[in-house]
mmCIF file of C-alpha atoms in Angstrom:
data_model
loop_
_atom_site.group_PDB
_atom_site.id
_atom_site.type_symbol
_atom_site.label_atom_id
_atom_site.label_comp_id
_atom_site.label_asym_id
_atom_site.label_seq_id
_atom_site.Cartn_x
_atom_site.Cartn_y
_atom_site.Cartn_z
ATOM 1 C CA MET A 1 0.000 0.000 0.000
ATOM 2 C CA ALA A 2 1.390 3.412 -0.956
ATOM 3 C CA GLU A 3 1.962 6.099 1.687
ATOM 4 C CA ARG A 4 0.825 9.682 1.294
ATOM 5 C CA LEU A 5 2.654 12.679 2.762
ATOM 6 C CA ARG A 6 1.296 16.198 2.926
ATOM 7 C CA ILE A 7 3.939 18.917 2.754
ATOM 8 C CA GLU A 8 2.898 22.484 3.542
ATOM 9 C CA VAL A 9 5.173 25.509 3.106
ATOM 10 C CA GLN A 10 4.417 28.459 5.395
ATOM 11 C CA ARG A 11 5.938 31.885 4.862
ATOM 12 C CA SER A 12 5.341 35.158 6.623
ATOM 13 C CA ASP A 13 5.030 37.155 3.396
ATOM 14 C CA GLU A 14 2.081 36.879 1.032
ATOM 15 C CA ASP A 15 3.952 37.011 -2.282
ATOM 16 C CA ILE A 16 2.045 34.183 -3.958
ATOM 17 C CA GLU A 17 4.102 34.345 -7.178
ATOM 18 C CA SER A 18 7.347 33.824 -5.288
ATOM 19 C CA LEU A 19 5.751 31.095 -3.191
ATOM 20 C CA LEU A 20 4.563 29.281 -6.330
ATOM 21 C CA ARG A 21 8.091 29.377 -7.779
ATOM 22 C CA GLU A 22 9.584 28.072 -4.529
ATOM 23 C CA VAL A 23 7.038 25.259 -4.171
ATOM 24 C CA ASP A 24 7.523 24.323 -7.842
ATOM 25 C CA ALA A 25 11.265 24.042 -7.159
ATOM 26 C CA LEU A 26 10.566 21.776 -4.180
ATOM 27 C CA ARG A 27 8.216 19.676 -6.338
ATOM 28 C CA ARG A 28 10.931 19.245 -8.992
ATOM 29 C CA ASP A 29 13.444 18.217 -6.303
ATOM 30 C CA LEU A 30 11.029 15.634 -4.912
ATOM 31 C CA LEU A 31 10.284 14.234 -8.376
ATOM 32 C CA GLU A 32 13.982 13.365 -8.700
ATOM 33 C CA LEU A 33 13.387 10.710 -6.033
ATOM 34 C CA ASP A 34 11.712 7.402 -6.829
ATOM 35 C CA VAL A 35 8.338 8.651 -5.549
ATOM 36 C CA VAL A 36 5.045 7.604 -7.150
ATOM 37 C CA SER A 37 3.828 11.193 -7.556
ATOM 38 C CA VAL A 38 4.062 14.774 -6.282
ATOM 39 C CA GLU A 39 0.890 16.789 -6.813
ATOM 40 C CA ARG A 40 -0.459 20.142 -5.718
ATOM 41 C CA ALA A 41 -3.197 19.866 -3.135
ATOM 42 C CA GLU A 42 -6.705 20.487 -4.402
ATOM 43 C CA ALA A 43 -9.727 21.691 -2.513
ATOM 44 C CA GLY A 44 -13.297 22.472 -3.329
ATOM 45 C CA PRO A 45 -14.285 25.952 -4.412
ATOM 46 C CA ALA A 46 -13.826 28.821 -1.973
ATOM 47 C CA PRO A 47 -16.987 30.308 -0.494
ATOM 48 C CA PRO A 48 -18.577 32.998 -2.702
ATOM 49 C CA GLY A 49 -16.914 36.392 -2.353
ATOM 50 C CA THR A 50 -13.709 35.024 -0.755
ATOM 51 C CA ARG A 51 -10.230 34.066 -1.866
ATOM 52 C CA ALA A 52 -9.869 31.523 0.914
ATOM 53 C CA GLY A 53 -7.583 28.672 0.144
ATOM 54 C CA ALA A 54 -5.550 30.232 -2.681
ATOM 55 C CA LEU A 55 -2.379 30.629 -0.633
ATOM 56 C CA GLU A 56 -2.923 27.366 1.226
ATOM 57 C CA LEU A 57 -3.316 25.406 -2.011
ATOM 58 C CA ALA A 58 -0.294 27.086 -3.543
ATOM 59 C CA SER A 59 1.804 25.993 -0.599
ATOM 60 C CA GLU A 60 0.773 22.335 -0.286
ATOM 61 C CA LEU A 61 2.109 19.266 -2.036
ATOM 62 C CA LEU A 62 0.872 15.696 -1.754
ATOM 63 C CA VAL A 63 3.657 13.151 -2.141
ATOM 64 C CA THR A 64 2.832 9.496 -2.769
ATOM 65 C CA LEU A 65 5.574 7.084 -1.765
ATOM 66 C CA PRO A 66 5.845 3.447 -2.797
ATOM 67 C CA ALA A 67 4.738 0.913 -0.192
ATOM 68 C CA ALA A 68 8.274 0.643 1.208
ATOM 69 C CA MET A 69 9.168 3.411 3.634
ATOM 70 C CA THR A 70 12.754 3.616 2.397
ATOM 71 C CA LEU A 71 12.169 6.967 0.671
ATOM 72 C CA LEU A 72 10.762 8.781 3.704
ATOM 73 C CA LYS A 73 14.160 9.862 5.019
ATOM 74 C CA GLU A 74 15.208 10.996 1.530
ATOM 75 C CA VAL A 75 12.035 13.093 1.159
ATOM 76 C CA VAL A 76 12.705 14.809 4.492
ATOM 77 C CA SER A 77 16.309 15.432 3.439
ATOM 78 C CA VAL A 78 15.218 16.969 0.104
ATOM 79 C CA VAL A 79 12.768 19.258 1.919
ATOM 80 C CA GLY A 80 15.485 20.312 4.390
ATOM 81 C CA ASN A 81 17.946 21.065 1.583
ATOM 82 C CA TRP A 82 15.258 23.021 -0.298
ATOM 83 C CA ARG A 83 14.608 25.145 2.829
ATOM 84 C CA LYS A 84 18.294 26.068 2.946
ATOM 85 C CA ARG A 85 18.179 27.257 -0.697
ATOM 86 C CA ALA A 86 14.804 29.053 -0.511
ATOM 87 C CA THR A 87 14.959 32.790 -1.125
ATOM 88 C CA THR A 88 12.818 33.565 1.922
ATOM 89 C CA THR A 89 12.507 31.831 5.256
ATOM 90 C CA ALA A 90 9.821 29.179 5.229
ATOM 91 C CA ASP A 91 8.538 26.770 7.822
ATOM 92 C CA VAL A 92 7.563 23.422 6.364
ATOM 93 C CA THR A 93 5.102 20.950 7.852
ATOM 94 C CA ILE A 94 5.305 17.313 6.775
ATOM 95 C CA GLU A 95 2.409 15.073 7.743
ATOM 96 C CA MET A 96 1.956 11.356 7.354
ATOM 97 C CA GLY A 97 -1.211 10.059 8.954
ATOM 98 C CA ASP A 98 -1.353 11.535 12.429
ATOM 99 C CA LYS A 99 2.410 12.194 12.572
ATOM 100 C CA ARG A 100 3.493 15.803 11.993
ATOM 101 C CA LEU A 101 6.995 17.271 11.624
ATOM 102 C CA ILE A 102 7.515 21.040 11.449
ATOM 103 C CA LEU A 103 10.843 22.227 10.049
ATOM 104 C CA THR A 104 11.770 25.700 11.289
ATOM 105 C CA ASP A 105 14.883 27.770 11.915
ATOM 106 C CA ALA A 106 15.434 25.959 15.216
ATOM 107 C CA ASP A 107 18.860 24.887 16.419
ATOM 108 C CA PRO A 108 20.191 22.427 13.793
ATOM 109 C CA ALA A 109 21.047 19.766 16.396
ATOM 110 C CA GLU A 110 17.571 20.018 17.926
ATOM 111 C CA LEU A 111 15.959 19.914 14.481
ATOM 112 C CA ARG A 112 17.925 16.768 13.607
ATOM 113 C CA ARG A 113 16.879 15.124 16.893
ATOM 114 C CA LEU A 114 13.215 15.949 16.262
ATOM 115 C CA THR A 115 13.439 14.791 12.651
ATOM 116 C CA ASP A 116 15.010 11.475 13.658
ATOM 117 C CA ALA A 117 12.295 10.957 16.284
ATOM 118 C CA TRP A 118 9.569 11.740 13.713
ATOM 119 C CA LEU A 119 11.062 9.337 11.180
ATOM 120 C CA LEU A 120 11.203 6.604 13.822
ATOM 121 C CA ALA A 121 7.590 7.248 14.895
ATOM 122 C CA ALA A 122 6.346 7.378 11.305
ATOM 123 C CA SER A 123 8.124 4.118 10.452
ATOM 124 C CA ALA A 124 6.841 2.454 13.618
ATOM 125 C CA GLY A 125 3.306 3.615 12.832
ATOM 126 C CA ARG A 126 3.574 2.148 9.332
ATOM 127 C CA ALA A 127 4.912 -1.157 10.681
ATOM 128 C CA ALA A 128 2.033 -1.344 13.182
ATOM 129 C CA GLN A 129 -0.464 -0.787 10.322
ATOM 130 C CA GLU A 130 1.066 -3.642 8.379
ATOM 131 C CA VAL A 131 0.813 -5.966 11.390
ATOM 132 C CA ASP A 132 -2.825 -4.964 11.929
ATOM 133 C CA GLY A 133 -3.556 -5.593 8.263
ATOM 134 C CA GLY A 134 -3.991 -1.871 7.418
#
């Protein structure tokens, strides 16, 4: 069974054009991995008279991984490297199921510790699903 990750880029500015370029660059980086797909998130139409969701959709990618979890660490590494190259500071949230990792400008050693813990929890959660028949 394939795994699905949601990656959301959060920036303090509202320059949607720049954000689209940055997220497109991240998408291209992720497509260099052996992932099944990397797609922009889609949502239903915004309520009449609003622009709700435009920035959120522009900043979200859905990554489908093959059944094996071997690519998860590589995906997180690609996202981390992309953050270092981004033209503006961005926080990135990576979600898989109920597991969430938020990459910020925290201390690099602390960020690595949290990332390793998230990867371990995400892998353990996947293994438990397989045992339960999920």
